[in-house]
mmCIF file of C-alpha atoms in Angstrom:
data_model
loop_
_atom_site.group_PDB
_atom_site.id
_atom_site.type_symbol
_atom_site.label_atom_id
_atom_site.label_comp_id
_atom_site.label_asym_id
_atom_site.label_seq_id
_atom_site.Cartn_x
_atom_site.Cartn_y
_atom_site.Cartn_z
ATOM 1 C CA MET A 1 73.593 81.357 107.587
ATOM 2 C CA PRO A 2 74.072 79.173 110.726
ATOM 3 C CA THR A 3 76.421 76.324 110.408
ATOM 4 C CA LEU A 4 75.343 72.728 110.989
ATOM 5 C CA GLU A 5 77.087 72.742 114.354
ATOM 6 C CA GLU A 6 75.201 75.881 115.391
ATOM 7 C CA LYS A 7 71.881 74.313 114.309
ATOM 8 C CA VAL A 8 72.635 71.181 116.322
ATOM 9 C CA THR A 9 73.533 73.280 119.355
ATOM 10 C CA SER A 10 70.302 75.294 119.001
ATOM 11 C CA LEU A 11 68.228 72.119 118.740
ATOM 12 C CA GLU A 12 69.908 70.671 121.825
ATOM 13 C CA GLU A 13 69.171 73.863 123.769
ATOM 14 C CA THR A 14 65.527 73.844 122.603
ATOM 15 C CA ASN A 15 65.193 70.179 123.501
ATOM 16 C CA ALA A 16 66.637 70.839 126.945
ATOM 17 C CA GLU A 17 64.107 73.635 127.474
ATOM 18 C CA LEU A 18 61.259 71.356 126.373
ATOM 19 C CA VAL A 19 62.460 68.615 128.714
ATOM 20 C CA ALA A 20 62.634 71.105 131.583
ATOM 21 C CA GLU A 21 59.116 72.357 130.818
ATOM 22 C CA ALA A 22 57.829 68.780 130.607
ATOM 23 C CA GLN A 23 59.443 67.939 133.938
ATOM 24 C CA ALA A 24 57.917 71.051 135.477
ATOM 25 C CA LEU A 25 54.480 70.138 134.097
ATOM 26 C CA GLN A 26 54.900 66.574 135.372
ATOM 27 C CA ALA A 27 55.755 67.897 138.832
ATOM 28 C CA VAL A 28 52.664 70.146 138.800
ATOM 29 C CA TYR A 29 50.533 67.222 137.588
ATOM 30 C CA GLN A 30 51.870 64.911 140.288
ATOM 31 C CA GLN A 31 51.307 67.592 142.918
ATOM 32 C CA THR A 32 47.753 68.150 141.658
ATOM 33 C CA ILE A 33 47.018 64.417 141.652
ATOM 34 C CA GLY A 34 48.488 64.181 145.139
ATOM 35 C CA ASP A 35 46.297 67.060 146.317
ATOM 36 C CA ILE A 36 43.219 65.449 144.748
ATOM 37 C CA ARG A 37 43.986 62.102 146.399
ATOM 38 C CA SER A 38 44.631 63.818 149.716
ATOM 39 C CA ASN A 39 41.404 65.798 149.458
ATOM 40 C CA ALA A 40 39.504 62.677 148.400
ATOM 41 C CA ASP A 41 40.867 60.790 151.399
ATOM 42 C CA ALA A 42 39.826 63.666 153.663
ATOM 43 C CA VAL A 43 36.346 63.808 152.116
ATOM 44 C CA ASN A 44 35.951 60.025 152.386
ATOM 45 C CA ALA A 45 37.034 60.163 156.015
ATOM 46 C CA ASP A 46 34.532 62.947 156.699
ATOM 47 C CA VAL A 47 31.766 60.987 154.961
ATOM 48 C CA ARG A 48 32.625 57.788 156.848
ATOM 49 C CA ALA A 49 32.529 59.745 160.097
ATOM 50 C CA ALA A 50 29.307 61.564 159.222
ATOM 51 C CA ILE A 51 27.238 58.593 158.064
ATOM 52 C CA PRO A 52 26.937 56.830 161.461
ATOM 53 C CA THR A 53 26.066 60.130 163.135
ATOM 54 C CA ALA A 54 23.455 60.946 160.504
ATOM 55 C CA VAL A 55 21.962 57.463 160.709
ATOM 56 C CA GLU A 56 21.891 57.566 164.505
ATOM 57 C CA ASP A 57 20.310 61.031 164.480
ATOM 58 C CA GLU A 58 17.602 59.742 162.159
ATOM 59 C CA LEU A 59 16.990 56.417 163.906
ATOM 60 C CA TYR A 60 17.128 57.665 167.507
ATOM 61 C CA ARG A 61 14.978 60.739 167.909
ATOM 62 C CA ALA A 62 13.501 62.875 170.659
ATOM 63 C CA ILE A 63 10.271 64.379 169.322
ATOM 64 C CA TYR A 64 8.126 67.035 170.977
ATOM 65 C CA PHE A 65 4.490 67.893 170.436
ATOM 66 C CA ASP A 66 2.127 70.466 171.917
ATOM 67 C CA PRO A 67 -1.595 69.654 171.491
ATOM 68 C CA ILE A 68 -2.540 73.331 171.878
ATOM 69 C CA ASN A 69 0.176 75.455 170.284
ATOM 70 C CA GLY A 70 2.017 72.944 168.088
ATOM 71 C CA ASP A 71 2.098 72.668 164.303
ATOM 72 C CA ASP A 72 2.312 69.365 162.425
ATOM 73 C CA ALA A 73 4.417 71.130 159.783
ATOM 74 C CA ALA A 74 7.086 71.903 162.407
ATOM 75 C CA VAL A 75 10.295 69.940 162.957
ATOM 76 C CA GLY A 76 9.200 68.370 166.241
ATOM 77 C CA GLU A 77 11.898 69.883 168.444
ATOM 78 C CA SER A 78 11.254 71.531 171.803
ATOM 79 C CA HIS A 79 11.278 75.033 170.272
ATOM 80 C CA ALA A 80 9.112 73.954 167.305
ATOM 81 C CA PRO A 81 6.794 71.166 168.491
ATOM 82 C CA LEU A 82 4.315 69.200 166.428
ATOM 83 C CA LYS A 83 0.624 69.370 167.268
ATOM 84 C CA THR A 84 -0.559 65.746 167.303
ATOM 85 C CA LEU A 85 0.691 62.517 168.788
ATOM 86 C CA LYS A 86 0.129 60.827 165.418
ATOM 87 C CA ALA A 87 2.474 63.254 163.644
ATOM 88 C CA ALA A 88 5.109 62.713 166.337
ATOM 89 C CA MET A 89 4.933 58.920 166.118
ATOM 90 C CA ASP A 90 4.839 58.972 162.314
ATOM 91 C CA GLN A 91 8.152 60.865 162.251
ATOM 92 C CA VAL A 92 9.963 57.807 163.612
ATOM 93 C CA PRO A 93 11.179 55.610 160.714
ATOM 94 C CA ALA A 94 10.959 51.825 160.631
ATOM 95 C CA GLY A 95 13.889 50.454 162.603
ATOM 96 C CA GLY A 96 14.087 53.624 164.663
ATOM 97 C CA VAL A 97 13.456 54.599 168.276
ATOM 98 C CA GLY A 98 11.338 57.640 169.084
ATOM 99 C CA ILE A 99 11.099 59.246 172.522
ATOM 100 C CA ILE A 100 7.891 61.294 172.429
ATOM 101 C CA PHE A 101 7.533 64.272 174.787
ATOM 102 C CA THR A 102 4.804 66.806 175.423
ATOM 103 C CA THR A 103 6.021 70.334 176.048
ATOM 104 C CA GLU A 104 3.889 70.452 179.229
ATOM 105 C CA ASN A 105 2.824 67.869 181.803
ATOM 106 C CA ASN A 106 -0.862 66.998 182.274
ATOM 107 C CA SER A 107 -1.646 67.643 178.614
ATOM 108 C CA THR A 108 -4.898 66.565 176.983
ATOM 109 C CA ILE A 109 -4.053 64.449 173.930
ATOM 110 C CA THR A 110 -6.511 63.518 171.197
ATOM 111 C CA ILE A 111 -6.137 60.415 169.033
ATOM 112 C CA ASP A 112 -8.733 60.700 166.268
ATOM 113 C CA GLU A 113 -6.800 58.988 163.463
ATOM 114 C CA ASP A 114 -5.404 55.458 163.496
ATOM 115 C CA ILE A 115 -1.680 55.311 164.272
ATOM 116 C CA SER A 116 0.571 52.534 162.964
ATOM 117 C CA VAL A 117 3.699 51.354 164.761
ATOM 118 C CA VAL A 118 5.389 48.970 162.327
ATOM 119 C CA GLY A 119 8.917 47.750 163.022
ATOM 120 C CA LYS A 120 9.852 50.629 165.317
ATOM 121 C CA ALA A 121 10.001 51.469 169.010
ATOM 122 C CA ILE A 122 8.018 54.287 170.608
ATOM 123 C CA VAL A 123 8.404 55.570 174.166
ATOM 124 C CA TRP A 124 5.804 57.973 175.573
ATOM 125 C CA ARG A 125 7.305 60.473 178.000
ATOM 126 C CA PHE A 126 4.267 62.543 178.947
ATOM 127 C CA ASN A 127 3.386 62.767 182.618
ATOM 128 C CA GLY A 128 -0.203 62.850 183.857
ATOM 129 C CA ALA A 129 -1.661 63.114 180.362
ATOM 130 C CA ILE A 130 -5.325 62.656 179.500
ATOM 131 C CA VAL A 131 -5.650 60.650 176.281
ATOM 132 C CA ASN A 132 -8.982 60.866 174.464
ATOM 133 C CA ALA A 133 -8.976 58.035 171.934
ATOM 134 C CA SER A 134 -11.567 57.671 169.179
ATOM 135 C CA ALA A 135 -9.121 55.820 166.898
ATOM 136 C CA LYS A 136 -6.781 52.846 167.231
ATOM 137 C CA ILE A 137 -3.076 52.250 167.619
ATOM 138 C CA ARG A 138 -1.952 49.292 165.489
ATOM 139 C CA ILE A 139 1.368 47.713 166.466
ATOM 140 C CA GLN A 140 3.085 45.130 164.282
ATOM 141 C CA ASN A 141 6.597 43.918 165.116
ATOM 142 C CA GLY A 142 6.981 47.077 167.165
ATOM 143 C CA THR A 143 7.253 48.480 170.671
ATOM 144 C CA LEU A 144 5.087 50.965 172.561
ATOM 145 C CA LYS A 145 6.048 51.790 176.133
ATOM 146 C CA ALA A 146 4.644 54.548 178.326
ATOM 147 C CA SER A 147 7.062 55.804 180.955
ATOM 148 C CA TYR A 148 4.310 57.469 183.008
ATOM 149 C CA ALA A 149 0.732 56.474 183.761
ATOM 150 C CA ILE A 150 -2.013 58.128 181.714
ATOM 151 C CA HIS A 151 -5.744 58.757 181.978
ATOM 152 C CA LEU A 152 -7.362 56.973 179.024
ATOM 153 C CA ASN A 153 -10.855 57.833 177.778
ATOM 154 C CA GLN A 154 -11.687 55.184 175.180
ATOM 155 C CA ASP A 155 -14.321 55.759 172.499
ATOM 156 C CA VAL A 156 -13.194 53.114 170.012
ATOM 157 C CA ASN A 157 -13.662 49.357 169.960
ATOM 158 C CA TYR A 158 -10.266 48.056 171.101
ATOM 159 C CA PHE A 159 -7.722 50.824 171.510
ATOM 160 C CA ILE A 160 -4.565 48.813 170.778
ATOM 161 C CA GLN A 161 -4.341 46.104 168.111
ATOM 162 C CA HIS A 162 -1.132 44.112 168.426
ATOM 163 C CA HIS A 163 0.769 41.588 166.335
ATOM 164 C CA SER A 164 4.182 40.513 167.672
ATOM 165 C CA ALA A 165 4.372 43.588 169.894
ATOM 166 C CA ASP A 166 6.085 44.678 173.108
ATOM 167 C CA ILE A 167 3.787 46.973 175.109
ATOM 168 C CA ARG A 168 3.850 48.754 178.476
ATOM 169 C CA LEU A 169 0.705 50.670 179.434
ATOM 170 C CA PRO A 170 0.383 52.084 182.981
ATOM 171 C CA LEU A 171 -3.028 53.635 183.677
ATOM 172 C CA LEU A 172 -4.070 56.251 186.191
ATOM 173 C CA SER A 173 -7.600 55.508 185.020
ATOM 174 C CA LEU A 174 -9.488 54.020 182.086
ATOM 175 C CA SER A 175 -13.066 54.799 181.165
ATOM 176 C CA ALA A 176 -14.801 53.585 178.015
ATOM 177 C CA THR A 177 -18.012 54.210 176.119
ATOM 178 C CA ASN A 178 -20.423 51.475 175.061
ATOM 179 C CA SER A 179 -18.654 51.260 171.692
ATOM 180 C CA ALA A 180 -15.622 49.709 173.388
ATOM 181 C CA GLU A 181 -15.677 45.954 173.966
ATOM 182 C CA GLY A 182 -12.074 45.737 175.110
ATOM 183 C CA LEU A 183 -8.650 47.338 175.327
ATOM 184 C CA PHE A 184 -6.111 45.038 173.605
ATOM 185 C CA TYR A 185 -6.983 43.044 170.516
ATOM 186 C CA SER A 186 -4.974 40.387 168.709
ATOM 187 C CA PRO A 187 -6.116 40.524 165.062
ATOM 188 C CA TYR A 188 -4.949 38.785 161.938
ATOM 189 C CA ASN A 189 -2.600 41.284 160.284
ATOM 190 C CA GLY A 190 -0.959 38.914 157.806
ATOM 191 C CA GLY A 191 1.960 36.569 158.225
ATOM 192 C CA ASN A 192 2.110 32.869 158.937
ATOM 193 C CA VAL A 193 -0.563 31.783 161.398
ATOM 194 C CA SER A 194 -0.007 28.060 160.863
ATOM 195 C CA LEU A 195 2.127 27.692 163.991
ATOM 196 C CA PRO A 196 1.324 28.621 167.597
ATOM 197 C CA GLY A 197 2.973 31.824 168.712
ATOM 198 C CA SER A 198 3.136 33.500 165.321
ATOM 199 C CA HIS A 199 1.159 36.408 166.783
ATOM 200 C CA HIS A 200 3.109 36.468 170.043
ATOM 201 C CA SER A 201 3.205 39.698 172.071
ATOM 202 C CA ASN A 202 4.488 40.762 175.491
ATOM 203 C CA ILE A 203 2.258 43.178 177.398
ATOM 204 C CA LEU A 204 2.551 44.863 180.791
ATOM 205 C CA ILE A 205 -0.492 46.721 182.093
ATOM 206 C CA THR A 206 -0.848 48.365 185.495
ATOM 207 C CA GLY A 207 -3.209 50.820 187.186
ATOM 208 C CA ASN A 208 -6.967 51.224 187.333
ATOM 209 C CA ILE A 209 -9.797 50.307 184.973
ATOM 210 C CA GLY A 210 -13.170 51.673 186.043
ATOM 211 C CA ASP A 211 -16.669 50.186 185.995
ATOM 212 C CA MET A 212 -18.205 49.467 182.602
ATOM 213 C CA SER A 213 -21.877 49.512 181.644
ATOM 214 C CA SER A 214 -21.440 46.340 179.549
ATOM 215 C CA GLN A 215 -18.981 43.457 179.275
ATOM 216 C CA TYR A 216 -15.409 44.643 178.690
ATOM 217 C CA TYR A 217 -12.301 42.489 178.194
ATOM 218 C CA VAL A 218 -8.807 43.833 178.701
ATOM 219 C CA PHE A 219 -7.460 41.210 176.254
ATOM 220 C CA SER A 220 -9.343 39.749 173.290
ATOM 221 C CA PRO A 221 -8.346 37.690 170.211
ATOM 222 C CA LEU A 222 -9.762 37.436 166.714
ATOM 223 C CA TYR A 223 -7.951 34.420 165.293
ATOM 224 C CA TYR A 224 -6.581 31.295 166.911
ATOM 225 C CA ARG A 225 -2.859 30.605 167.329
ATOM 226 C CA SER A 226 -2.066 33.933 168.924
ATOM 227 C CA SER A 227 -0.197 34.117 172.217
ATOM 228 C CA ILE A 228 0.751 36.690 174.843
ATOM 229 C CA VAL A 229 2.828 36.907 177.974
ATOM 230 C CA VAL A 230 0.826 39.261 180.190
ATOM 231 C CA CYS A 231 1.929 41.000 183.379
ATOM 232 C CA SER A 232 -0.907 42.759 185.213
ATOM 233 C CA HIS A 233 0.970 43.772 188.351
ATOM 234 C CA GLY A 234 -1.039 46.227 190.447
ATOM 235 C CA LEU A 235 -4.015 46.226 188.069
ATOM 236 C CA SER A 236 -7.477 46.798 189.527
ATOM 237 C CA VAL A 237 -10.646 46.398 187.457
ATOM 238 C CA GLY A 238 -14.238 47.492 187.990
ATOM 239 C CA THR A 239 -17.664 45.994 187.383
ATOM 240 C CA ASN A 240 -18.207 44.134 184.076
ATOM 241 C CA VAL A 241 -14.471 44.033 183.410
ATOM 242 C CA ASP A 242 -12.619 40.742 182.890
ATOM 243 C CA LEU A 243 -8.941 40.399 182.149
ATOM 244 C CA PHE A 244 -9.254 37.787 179.377
ATOM 245 C CA ASP A 245 -11.837 36.957 176.741
ATOM 246 C CA PRO A 246 -12.997 33.327 177.300
ATOM 247 C CA THR A 247 -11.600 32.396 173.870
ATOM 248 C CA TYR A 248 -8.168 32.525 175.471
ATOM 249 C CA GLY A 249 -6.609 29.698 177.412
ATOM 250 C CA VAL A 250 -4.741 31.121 180.399
ATOM 251 C CA LEU A 251 -1.980 29.709 182.599
ATOM 252 C CA GLN A 252 -0.974 31.759 185.634
ATOM 253 C CA VAL A 253 2.671 31.640 186.695
ATOM 254 C CA SER A 254 2.613 30.503 190.338
ATOM 255 C CA ASN A 255 0.640 33.102 192.315
ATOM 256 C CA LYS A 256 2.133 36.014 190.400
ATOM 257 C CA ASN A 257 0.256 38.428 188.167
ATOM 258 C CA VAL A 258 1.983 36.895 185.158
ATOM 259 C CA TYR A 259 0.035 34.855 182.630
ATOM 260 C CA LEU A 260 0.791 32.704 179.608
ATOM 261 C CA VAL A 261 -2.121 33.318 177.275
ATOM 262 C CA GLY A 262 -3.013 31.561 174.042
ATOM 263 C CA ALA A 263 -5.843 31.139 171.578
#
């Protein structure tokens, strides 16, 4: 039968062991928490570093298409091009910039579905292309700029409809069927039209527009209170082609091919 002193001693030893175990567990816990915090900091740092890259990769894109061998279910890279220009332009998100390439120069490109460019910037980088257009491109608060001149065969009434747009269209040639009354059209696409300039666009067009069998206007409006700054440097036009629909009022800047246009 242990004495009271022996029991006290045993309890003290047991208590000391429990304290030691608790301290050891606390040390492990603190180490684990420290590791978790360290790992969390590392993960957060990786995420913070990855987000701008991911956003930039999504918003600034080089997209390839091949009108002959492409596939609109592909990713749109040089080794896996899309098939249509519409699919390539649709891949660019609002707020983004898309540089659109063909895999080969002098490609024949068909536009047979309307394409919308809303709040994004598109750059065409196809050289010597022939564009057969039986549908429209509609640009609202967006940019469309061709780096190289194209051959345009137009079989749609007004190829480009613009509303607050920035456009550059160099032409090797333009021919149009009787269904086409003009090239650029300023329609009412919504928004406040109560003040002049609410439909304002900036457009540069160069190159050659051929003879037409009936009256053809390069620029036409639908509603009043639209405005454009037009640069037509080096533009030549054929028979029955006028630069501006008579609805527009036009002010030429000095003797330059720059015009302030309003309706």
